[in-house]
Short mmCIF file of C-alpha atoms in Angstrom, two decimals:
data_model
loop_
_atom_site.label_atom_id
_atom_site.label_comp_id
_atom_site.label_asym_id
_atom_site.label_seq_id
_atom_site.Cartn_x
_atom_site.Cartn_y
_atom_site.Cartn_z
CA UNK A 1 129.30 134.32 92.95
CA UNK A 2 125.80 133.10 91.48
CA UNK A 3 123.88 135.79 89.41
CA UNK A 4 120.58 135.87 88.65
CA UNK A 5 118.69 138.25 85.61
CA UNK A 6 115.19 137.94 85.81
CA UNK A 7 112.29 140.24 84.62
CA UNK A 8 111.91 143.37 87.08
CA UNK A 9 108.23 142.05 88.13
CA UNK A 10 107.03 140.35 91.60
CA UNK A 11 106.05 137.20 89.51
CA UNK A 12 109.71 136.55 89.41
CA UNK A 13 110.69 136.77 92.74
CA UNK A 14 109.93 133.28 94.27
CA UNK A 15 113.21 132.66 92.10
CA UNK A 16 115.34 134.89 93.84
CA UNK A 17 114.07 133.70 96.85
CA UNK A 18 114.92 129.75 96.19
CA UNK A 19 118.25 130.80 95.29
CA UNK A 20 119.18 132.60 98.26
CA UNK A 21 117.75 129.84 100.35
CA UNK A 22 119.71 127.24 98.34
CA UNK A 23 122.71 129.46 99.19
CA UNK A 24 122.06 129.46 102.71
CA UNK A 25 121.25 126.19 103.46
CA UNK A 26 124.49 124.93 101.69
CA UNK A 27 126.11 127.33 103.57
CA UNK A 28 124.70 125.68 106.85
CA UNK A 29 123.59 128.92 107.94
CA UNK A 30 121.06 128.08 110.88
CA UNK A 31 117.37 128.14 110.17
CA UNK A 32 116.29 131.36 111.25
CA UNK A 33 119.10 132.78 108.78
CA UNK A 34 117.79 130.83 106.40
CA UNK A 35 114.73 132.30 106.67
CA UNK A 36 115.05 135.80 107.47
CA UNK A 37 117.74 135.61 104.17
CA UNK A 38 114.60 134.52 101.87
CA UNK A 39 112.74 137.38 103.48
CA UNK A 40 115.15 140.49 103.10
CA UNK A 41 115.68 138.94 99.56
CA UNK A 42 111.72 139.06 98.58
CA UNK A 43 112.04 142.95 100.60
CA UNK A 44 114.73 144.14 98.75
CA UNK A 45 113.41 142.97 95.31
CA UNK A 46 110.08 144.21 95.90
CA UNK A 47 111.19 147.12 96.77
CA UNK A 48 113.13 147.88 93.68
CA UNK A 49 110.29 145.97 91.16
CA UNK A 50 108.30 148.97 92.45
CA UNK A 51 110.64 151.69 91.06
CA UNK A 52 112.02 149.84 88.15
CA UNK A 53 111.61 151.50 84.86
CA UNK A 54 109.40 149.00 82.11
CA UNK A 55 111.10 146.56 80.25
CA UNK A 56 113.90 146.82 83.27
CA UNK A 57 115.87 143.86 83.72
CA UNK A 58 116.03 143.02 87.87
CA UNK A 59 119.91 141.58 88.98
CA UNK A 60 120.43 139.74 91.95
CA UNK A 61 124.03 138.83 92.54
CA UNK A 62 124.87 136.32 95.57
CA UNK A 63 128.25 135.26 97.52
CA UNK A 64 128.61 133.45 100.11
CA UNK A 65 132.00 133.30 101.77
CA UNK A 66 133.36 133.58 105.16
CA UNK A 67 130.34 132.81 106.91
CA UNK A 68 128.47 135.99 105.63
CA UNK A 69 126.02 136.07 102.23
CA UNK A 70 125.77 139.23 100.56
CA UNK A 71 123.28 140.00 98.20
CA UNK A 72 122.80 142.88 96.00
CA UNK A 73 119.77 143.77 93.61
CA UNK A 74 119.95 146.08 90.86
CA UNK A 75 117.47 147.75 88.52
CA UNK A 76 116.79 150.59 86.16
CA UNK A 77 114.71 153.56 87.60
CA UNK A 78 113.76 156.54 85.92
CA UNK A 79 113.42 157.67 89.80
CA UNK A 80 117.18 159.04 91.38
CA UNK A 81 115.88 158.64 94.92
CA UNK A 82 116.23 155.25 95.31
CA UNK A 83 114.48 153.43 98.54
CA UNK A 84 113.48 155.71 101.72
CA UNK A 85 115.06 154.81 104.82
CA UNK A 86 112.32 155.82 106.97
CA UNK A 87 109.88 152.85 105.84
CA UNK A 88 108.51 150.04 107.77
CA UNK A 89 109.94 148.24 104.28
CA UNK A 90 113.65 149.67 105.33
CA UNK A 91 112.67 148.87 108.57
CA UNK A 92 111.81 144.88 108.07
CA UNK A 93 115.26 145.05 105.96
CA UNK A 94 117.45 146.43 108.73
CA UNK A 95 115.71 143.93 111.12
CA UNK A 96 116.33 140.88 108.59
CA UNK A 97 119.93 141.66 107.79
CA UNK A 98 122.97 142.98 109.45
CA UNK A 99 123.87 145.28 106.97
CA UNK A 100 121.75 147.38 104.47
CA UNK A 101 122.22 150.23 102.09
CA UNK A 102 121.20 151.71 99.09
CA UNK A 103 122.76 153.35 95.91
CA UNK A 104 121.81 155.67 93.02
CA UNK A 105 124.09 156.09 90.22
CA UNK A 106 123.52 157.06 86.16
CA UNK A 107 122.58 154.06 83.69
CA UNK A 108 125.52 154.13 81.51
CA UNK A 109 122.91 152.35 79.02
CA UNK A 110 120.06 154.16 79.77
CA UNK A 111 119.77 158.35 78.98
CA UNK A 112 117.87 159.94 81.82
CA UNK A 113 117.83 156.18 83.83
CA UNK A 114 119.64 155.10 86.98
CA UNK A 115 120.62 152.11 88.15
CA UNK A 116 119.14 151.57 92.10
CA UNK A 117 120.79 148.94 94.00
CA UNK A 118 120.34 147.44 97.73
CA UNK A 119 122.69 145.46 99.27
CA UNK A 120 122.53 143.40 102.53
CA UNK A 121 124.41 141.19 104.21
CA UNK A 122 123.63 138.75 107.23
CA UNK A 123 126.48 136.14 108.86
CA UNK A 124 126.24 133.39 110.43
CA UNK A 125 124.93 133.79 113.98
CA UNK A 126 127.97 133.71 116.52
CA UNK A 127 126.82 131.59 119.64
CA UNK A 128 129.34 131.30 122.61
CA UNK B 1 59.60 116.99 89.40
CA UNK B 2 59.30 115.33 86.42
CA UNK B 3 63.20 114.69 85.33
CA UNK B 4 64.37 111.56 84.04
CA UNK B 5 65.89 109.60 86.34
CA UNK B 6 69.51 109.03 85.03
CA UNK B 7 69.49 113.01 86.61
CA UNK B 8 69.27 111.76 90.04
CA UNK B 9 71.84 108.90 89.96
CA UNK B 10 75.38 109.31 90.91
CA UNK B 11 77.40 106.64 90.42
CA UNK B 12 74.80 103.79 90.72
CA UNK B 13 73.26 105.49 93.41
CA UNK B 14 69.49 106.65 92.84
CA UNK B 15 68.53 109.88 95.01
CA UNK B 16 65.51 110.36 93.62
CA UNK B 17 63.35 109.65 96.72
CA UNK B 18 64.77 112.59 97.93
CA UNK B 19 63.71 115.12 95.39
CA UNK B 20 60.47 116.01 96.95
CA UNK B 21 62.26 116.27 100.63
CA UNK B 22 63.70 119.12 98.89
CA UNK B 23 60.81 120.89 98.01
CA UNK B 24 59.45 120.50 101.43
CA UNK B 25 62.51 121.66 103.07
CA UNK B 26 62.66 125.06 100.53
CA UNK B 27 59.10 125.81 102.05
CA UNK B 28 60.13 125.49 106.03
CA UNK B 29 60.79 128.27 108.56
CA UNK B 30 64.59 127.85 109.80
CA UNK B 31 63.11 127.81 113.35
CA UNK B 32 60.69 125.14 112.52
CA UNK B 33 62.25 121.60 114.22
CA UNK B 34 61.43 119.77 110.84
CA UNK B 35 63.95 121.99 108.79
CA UNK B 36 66.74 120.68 111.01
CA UNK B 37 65.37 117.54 110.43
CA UNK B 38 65.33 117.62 106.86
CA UNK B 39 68.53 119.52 106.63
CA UNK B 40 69.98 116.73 108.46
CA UNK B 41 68.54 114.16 106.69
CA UNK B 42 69.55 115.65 103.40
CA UNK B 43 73.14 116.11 103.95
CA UNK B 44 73.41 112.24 105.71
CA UNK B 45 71.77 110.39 102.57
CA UNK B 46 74.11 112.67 99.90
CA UNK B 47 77.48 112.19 102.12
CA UNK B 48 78.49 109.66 99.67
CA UNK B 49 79.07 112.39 97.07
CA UNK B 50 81.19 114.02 98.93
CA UNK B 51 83.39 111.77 100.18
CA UNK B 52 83.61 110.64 96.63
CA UNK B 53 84.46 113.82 95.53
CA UNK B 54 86.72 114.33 98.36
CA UNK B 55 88.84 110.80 96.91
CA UNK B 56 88.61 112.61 93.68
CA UNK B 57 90.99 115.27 95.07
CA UNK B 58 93.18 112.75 97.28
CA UNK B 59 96.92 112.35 96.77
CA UNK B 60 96.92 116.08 95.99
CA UNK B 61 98.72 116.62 99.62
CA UNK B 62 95.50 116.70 101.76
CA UNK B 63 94.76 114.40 104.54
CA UNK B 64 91.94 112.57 103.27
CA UNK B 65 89.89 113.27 106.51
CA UNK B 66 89.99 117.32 106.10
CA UNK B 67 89.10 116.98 102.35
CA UNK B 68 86.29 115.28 103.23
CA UNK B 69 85.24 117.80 106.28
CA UNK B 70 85.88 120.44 103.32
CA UNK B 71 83.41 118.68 100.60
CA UNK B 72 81.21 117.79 103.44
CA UNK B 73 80.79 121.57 103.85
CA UNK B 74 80.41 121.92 100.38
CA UNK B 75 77.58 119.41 100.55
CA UNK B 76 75.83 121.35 103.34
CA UNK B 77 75.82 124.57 101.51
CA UNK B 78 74.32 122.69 98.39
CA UNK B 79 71.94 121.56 100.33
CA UNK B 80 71.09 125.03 102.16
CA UNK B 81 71.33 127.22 98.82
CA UNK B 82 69.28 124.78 96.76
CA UNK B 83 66.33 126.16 94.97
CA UNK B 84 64.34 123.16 93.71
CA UNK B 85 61.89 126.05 92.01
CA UNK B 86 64.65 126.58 89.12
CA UNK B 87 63.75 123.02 87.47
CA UNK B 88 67.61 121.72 88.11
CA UNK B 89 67.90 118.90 90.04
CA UNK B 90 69.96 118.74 93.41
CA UNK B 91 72.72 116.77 91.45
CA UNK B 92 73.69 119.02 88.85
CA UNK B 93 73.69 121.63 91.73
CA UNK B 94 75.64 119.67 94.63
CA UNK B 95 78.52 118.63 92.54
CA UNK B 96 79.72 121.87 91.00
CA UNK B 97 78.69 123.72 94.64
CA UNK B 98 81.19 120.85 96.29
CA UNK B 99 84.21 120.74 93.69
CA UNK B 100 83.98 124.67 93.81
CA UNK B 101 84.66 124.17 98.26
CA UNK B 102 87.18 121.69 97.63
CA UNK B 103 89.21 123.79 95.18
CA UNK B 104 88.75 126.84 97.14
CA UNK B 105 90.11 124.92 99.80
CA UNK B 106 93.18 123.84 97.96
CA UNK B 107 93.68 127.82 96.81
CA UNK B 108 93.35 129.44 100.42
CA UNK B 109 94.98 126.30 102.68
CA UNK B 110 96.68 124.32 100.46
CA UNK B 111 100.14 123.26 99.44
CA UNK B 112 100.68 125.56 96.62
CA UNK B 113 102.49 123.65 95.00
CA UNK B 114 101.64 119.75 94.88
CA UNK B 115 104.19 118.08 97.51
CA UNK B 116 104.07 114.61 97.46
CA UNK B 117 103.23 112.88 100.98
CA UNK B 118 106.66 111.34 101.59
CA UNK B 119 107.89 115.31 101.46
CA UNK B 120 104.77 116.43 104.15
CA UNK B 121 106.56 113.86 106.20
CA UNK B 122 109.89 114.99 106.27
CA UNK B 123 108.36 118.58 106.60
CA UNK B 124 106.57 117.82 108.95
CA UNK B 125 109.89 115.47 111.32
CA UNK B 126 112.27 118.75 109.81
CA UNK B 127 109.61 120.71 111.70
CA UNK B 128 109.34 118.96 115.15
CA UNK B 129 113.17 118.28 115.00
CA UNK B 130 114.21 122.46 114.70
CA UNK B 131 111.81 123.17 117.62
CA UNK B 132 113.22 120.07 119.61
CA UNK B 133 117.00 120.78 118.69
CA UNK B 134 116.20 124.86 119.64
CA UNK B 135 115.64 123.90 122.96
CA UNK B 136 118.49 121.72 123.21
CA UNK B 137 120.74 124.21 122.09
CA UNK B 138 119.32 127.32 122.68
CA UNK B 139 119.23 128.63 119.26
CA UNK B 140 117.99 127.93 115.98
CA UNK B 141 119.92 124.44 113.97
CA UNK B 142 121.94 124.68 111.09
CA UNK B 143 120.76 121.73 108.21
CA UNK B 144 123.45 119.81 109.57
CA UNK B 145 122.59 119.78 112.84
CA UNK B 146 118.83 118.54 111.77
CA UNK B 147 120.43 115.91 109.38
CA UNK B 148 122.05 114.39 111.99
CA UNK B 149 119.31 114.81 114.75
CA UNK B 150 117.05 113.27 112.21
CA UNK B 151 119.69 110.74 110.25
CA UNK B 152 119.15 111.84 107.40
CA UNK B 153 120.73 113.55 104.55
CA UNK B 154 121.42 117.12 104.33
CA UNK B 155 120.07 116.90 100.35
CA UNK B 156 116.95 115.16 102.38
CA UNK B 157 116.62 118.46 104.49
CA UNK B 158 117.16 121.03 101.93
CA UNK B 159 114.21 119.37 100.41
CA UNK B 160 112.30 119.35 103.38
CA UNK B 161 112.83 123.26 104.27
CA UNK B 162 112.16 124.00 100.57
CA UNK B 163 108.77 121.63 100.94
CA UNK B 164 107.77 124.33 104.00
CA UNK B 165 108.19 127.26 102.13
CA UNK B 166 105.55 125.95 99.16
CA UNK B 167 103.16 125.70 102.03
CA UNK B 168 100.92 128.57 102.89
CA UNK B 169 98.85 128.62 105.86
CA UNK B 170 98.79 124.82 106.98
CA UNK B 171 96.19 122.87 108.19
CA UNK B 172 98.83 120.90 109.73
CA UNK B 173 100.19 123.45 111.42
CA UNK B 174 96.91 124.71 112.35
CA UNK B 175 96.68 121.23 114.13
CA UNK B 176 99.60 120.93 115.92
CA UNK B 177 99.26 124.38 117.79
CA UNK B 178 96.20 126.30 119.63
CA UNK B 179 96.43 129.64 119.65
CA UNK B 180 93.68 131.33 119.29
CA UNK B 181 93.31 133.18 122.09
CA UNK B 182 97.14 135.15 122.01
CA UNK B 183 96.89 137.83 124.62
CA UNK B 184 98.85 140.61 122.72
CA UNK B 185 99.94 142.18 125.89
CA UNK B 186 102.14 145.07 125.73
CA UNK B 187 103.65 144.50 122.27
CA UNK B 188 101.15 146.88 120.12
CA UNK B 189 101.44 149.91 122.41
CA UNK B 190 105.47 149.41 122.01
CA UNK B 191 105.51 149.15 118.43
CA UNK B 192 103.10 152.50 118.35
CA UNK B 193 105.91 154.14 119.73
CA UNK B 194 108.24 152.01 117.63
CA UNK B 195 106.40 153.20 114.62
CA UNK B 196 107.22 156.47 115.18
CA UNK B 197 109.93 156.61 113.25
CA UNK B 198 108.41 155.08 110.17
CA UNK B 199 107.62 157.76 107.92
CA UNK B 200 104.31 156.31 106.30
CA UNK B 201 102.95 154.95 109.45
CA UNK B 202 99.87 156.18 109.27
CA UNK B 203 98.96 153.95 106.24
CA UNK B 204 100.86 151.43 108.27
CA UNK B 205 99.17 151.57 111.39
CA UNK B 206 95.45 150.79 110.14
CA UNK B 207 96.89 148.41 107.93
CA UNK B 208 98.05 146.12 111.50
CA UNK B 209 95.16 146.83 112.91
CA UNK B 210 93.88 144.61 110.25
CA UNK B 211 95.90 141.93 110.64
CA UNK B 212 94.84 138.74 112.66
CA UNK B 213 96.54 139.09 116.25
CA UNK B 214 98.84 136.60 115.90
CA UNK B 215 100.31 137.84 112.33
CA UNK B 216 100.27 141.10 114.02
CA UNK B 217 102.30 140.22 116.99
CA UNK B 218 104.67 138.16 115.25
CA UNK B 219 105.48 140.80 112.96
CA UNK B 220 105.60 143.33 116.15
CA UNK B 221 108.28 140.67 118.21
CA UNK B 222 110.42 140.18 115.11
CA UNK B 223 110.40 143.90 113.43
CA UNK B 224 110.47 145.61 116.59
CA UNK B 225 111.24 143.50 119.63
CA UNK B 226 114.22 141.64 117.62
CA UNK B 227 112.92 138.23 118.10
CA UNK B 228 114.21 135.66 116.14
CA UNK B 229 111.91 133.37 114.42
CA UNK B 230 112.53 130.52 116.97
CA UNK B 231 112.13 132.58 119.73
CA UNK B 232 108.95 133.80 118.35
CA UNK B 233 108.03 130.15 117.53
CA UNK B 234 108.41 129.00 121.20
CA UNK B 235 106.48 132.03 122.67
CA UNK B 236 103.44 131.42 120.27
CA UNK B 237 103.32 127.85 120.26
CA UNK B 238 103.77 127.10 116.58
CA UNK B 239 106.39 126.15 114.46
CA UNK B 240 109.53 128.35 113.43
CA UNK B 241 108.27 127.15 109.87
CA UNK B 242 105.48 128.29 110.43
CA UNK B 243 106.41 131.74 111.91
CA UNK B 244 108.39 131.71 108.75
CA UNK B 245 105.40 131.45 106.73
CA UNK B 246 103.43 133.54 108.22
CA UNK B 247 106.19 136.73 108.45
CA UNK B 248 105.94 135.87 104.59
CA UNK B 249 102.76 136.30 104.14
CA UNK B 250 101.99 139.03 106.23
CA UNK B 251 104.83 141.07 104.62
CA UNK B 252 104.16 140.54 100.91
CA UNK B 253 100.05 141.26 102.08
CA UNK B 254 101.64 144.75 103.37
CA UNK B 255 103.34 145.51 100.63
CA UNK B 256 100.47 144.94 98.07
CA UNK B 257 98.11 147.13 100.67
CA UNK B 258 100.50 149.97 101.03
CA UNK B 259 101.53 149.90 97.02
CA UNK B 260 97.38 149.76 96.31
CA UNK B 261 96.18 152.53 99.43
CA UNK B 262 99.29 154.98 99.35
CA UNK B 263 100.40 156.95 96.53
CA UNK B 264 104.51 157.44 96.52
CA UNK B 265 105.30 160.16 98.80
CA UNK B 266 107.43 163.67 96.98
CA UNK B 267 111.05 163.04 97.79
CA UNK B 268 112.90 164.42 100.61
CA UNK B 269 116.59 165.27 101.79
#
């Protein structure tokens, strides 16, 4: 598992981006996986810089194992809604992985904060 | 005129002579056939300014040949904007006006990131390679398989894929495709209906409209026709790098126009 703590703003996500593409191409994922990875990655974290609270931290957490990378971002929101699903952003995420969803749940560090997380996954293509 | 004439050299070269051309050419009517003359003349005798600015900027990932189209069309706006009534000479003008187009150039079209040449290469064989290996094997390569295809390294290819992604809209790839005229077909009026279901698609939908056609249709095939990026690659004509690229940018431009244009929407169940 790789983890990744960056800043919660969109100057910092060209680094979660490498890494997943790093992850993926040493995975031997094919190139479209590569890149549609990099792009639900760069989604995702966007979406969550938007809601983070200041000062938030944003946590990406990779593995890549039996031909399928997960990825799941985290960060502090004083917002408990989390993402929409009925966005063109949730919309470009469905399309890029295979599996998305969201999560709300109370900051154990944080009074009145939440921690909102997506997670996606995407496998290796299966060609007969 | 009266300035001294160390303000008319540029490197060794005297343009002096030309100084008064300039005031002549100020007073002309566009239509008049002399101001095409003169305009003509103006921009031939300074061309070696550009193209020296244009070596300036070489090695920085730009063929030498577009830098110099680029500062050549720096040169010809010097030479059009020039007021020879605000006691500066044409040099003093021309060079800033042509850096400031060859910059530009590197901001909007450039690598954004200097990539040495040996990397454009292999970005550029990594490129040809996943289109020709897609149609061998009807799907997109892994790394491995474009190592191998290529005989090279799979460290070699990482770097190459990585190069792609520092690259924003390509000259190169501008080059090795035409498609300008994209007929758009019946894509749009699908992904009205498509759109339906997105709830803020009416700051979405005038946001597309904006978008060139072929951003717009790429994003339409891959976000609502399920396209994959090499499929969408082969339809266009360009790259699957490039599609990549262009998904990219197209997406994060959204994003920044729907953050700046649409205020959060109250929360519902």
């Amino acid at each position: 598992m790789v983890e990744v703590r960056v800043v919660a703003d969109p100057e910092q996500l060209p680094v979660m981006r490498a890494v997943v593409g790093d992850l993926a191409m040493r995975a031997d994922f094919d190139v479209d996986t590569i890149a549609d990875l990099r792009l639900a990655v760069d989604e995702a974290c966007s979406s969550l810089v938007r809601i983070a609270a200041e000062q938030s931290q944003l946590v990406g957490r990779f593995r890549a194992e039996n031909d399928v990378l997960e990825f799941t971002a985290e960060v502090n929101s004083p917002d408990a809604s989390g993402p929409r699903k009925n966005t063109f952003s949730w919309r470009v995420l469905s399309a890029l992985s295979d599996n998305v969803a969201s999560s709300v749940q109370e900051s154990e560090e944080h009074a009145d904060g939440h921690v909102v997380r997506i997670q996606l996954s995407k496998g290796r293509m299966v060609h007969e | 005129m009266t300035q001294a004439d160390s303000e008319h050299a540029y490197r060794g070269q005297n343009y002096e002579e030309l100084a008064p051309l300039f005031v002549e050419f100020a007073g002309l009517d566009k239509t008049d056939r002399r101001h095409a003359e003169l305009r003509d003349r103006l921009v031939t005798e300074h061309l070696p300014i550009a193209q020296h600015i244009a070596r300036r900027f070489s090695n920085r990932g730009e063929a030498q040949e577009d830098l110099i189209q680029v500062a050549t069309l720096g040169l010809i706006n010097a030479v059009d904007r020039f007021d020879p009534q605000r006691g500066v000479d044409f040099l003093s003008y021309a060079v800033p006006t042509i850096m400031g187009e060859v910059r530009r150039h590197f901001r909007d079209t450039g690598w954004t990131v200097r990539v040495p040449r040996r990397l454009q290469e292999r970005h550029l064989s990594i490129s040809s390679a996943i289109s020709t290996l897609s149609q061998n094997l009807g799907r997109a390569p892994t790394p491995s398989e474009i190592a191998g295809h290529l005989g090279i390294s799979r460290d070699e290819v990482h770097q190459g894929l990585e190069a792609g992604n520092a690259y924003r809209s390509s000259s190169l790839d501008e080059l090795l495709s035409d498609t300008d005229e994209i007929p758009l077909g019946d894509a749009i009026g699908s992904s009205d209906t498509e759109l339906d279901e997105v709830e803020n698609r009416a700051a979405i939908r005038p946001l597309l409209e904006e978008l060139g056609e072929r951003e717009r249709r790429i994003l339409v095939l891959r976000f609502f026709k399920s396209m994959t990026q090499t499929q969408i690659a082969e339809q266009i004509g360009i790259s699957q790098m490039h599609v990549s690229r262009l998904l990219a940018r197209t997406l994060s431009w959204l994003r920044e126009r729907i953050e700046v244009d649409v205020p959060p929407e109250p929360v519902k169940d």
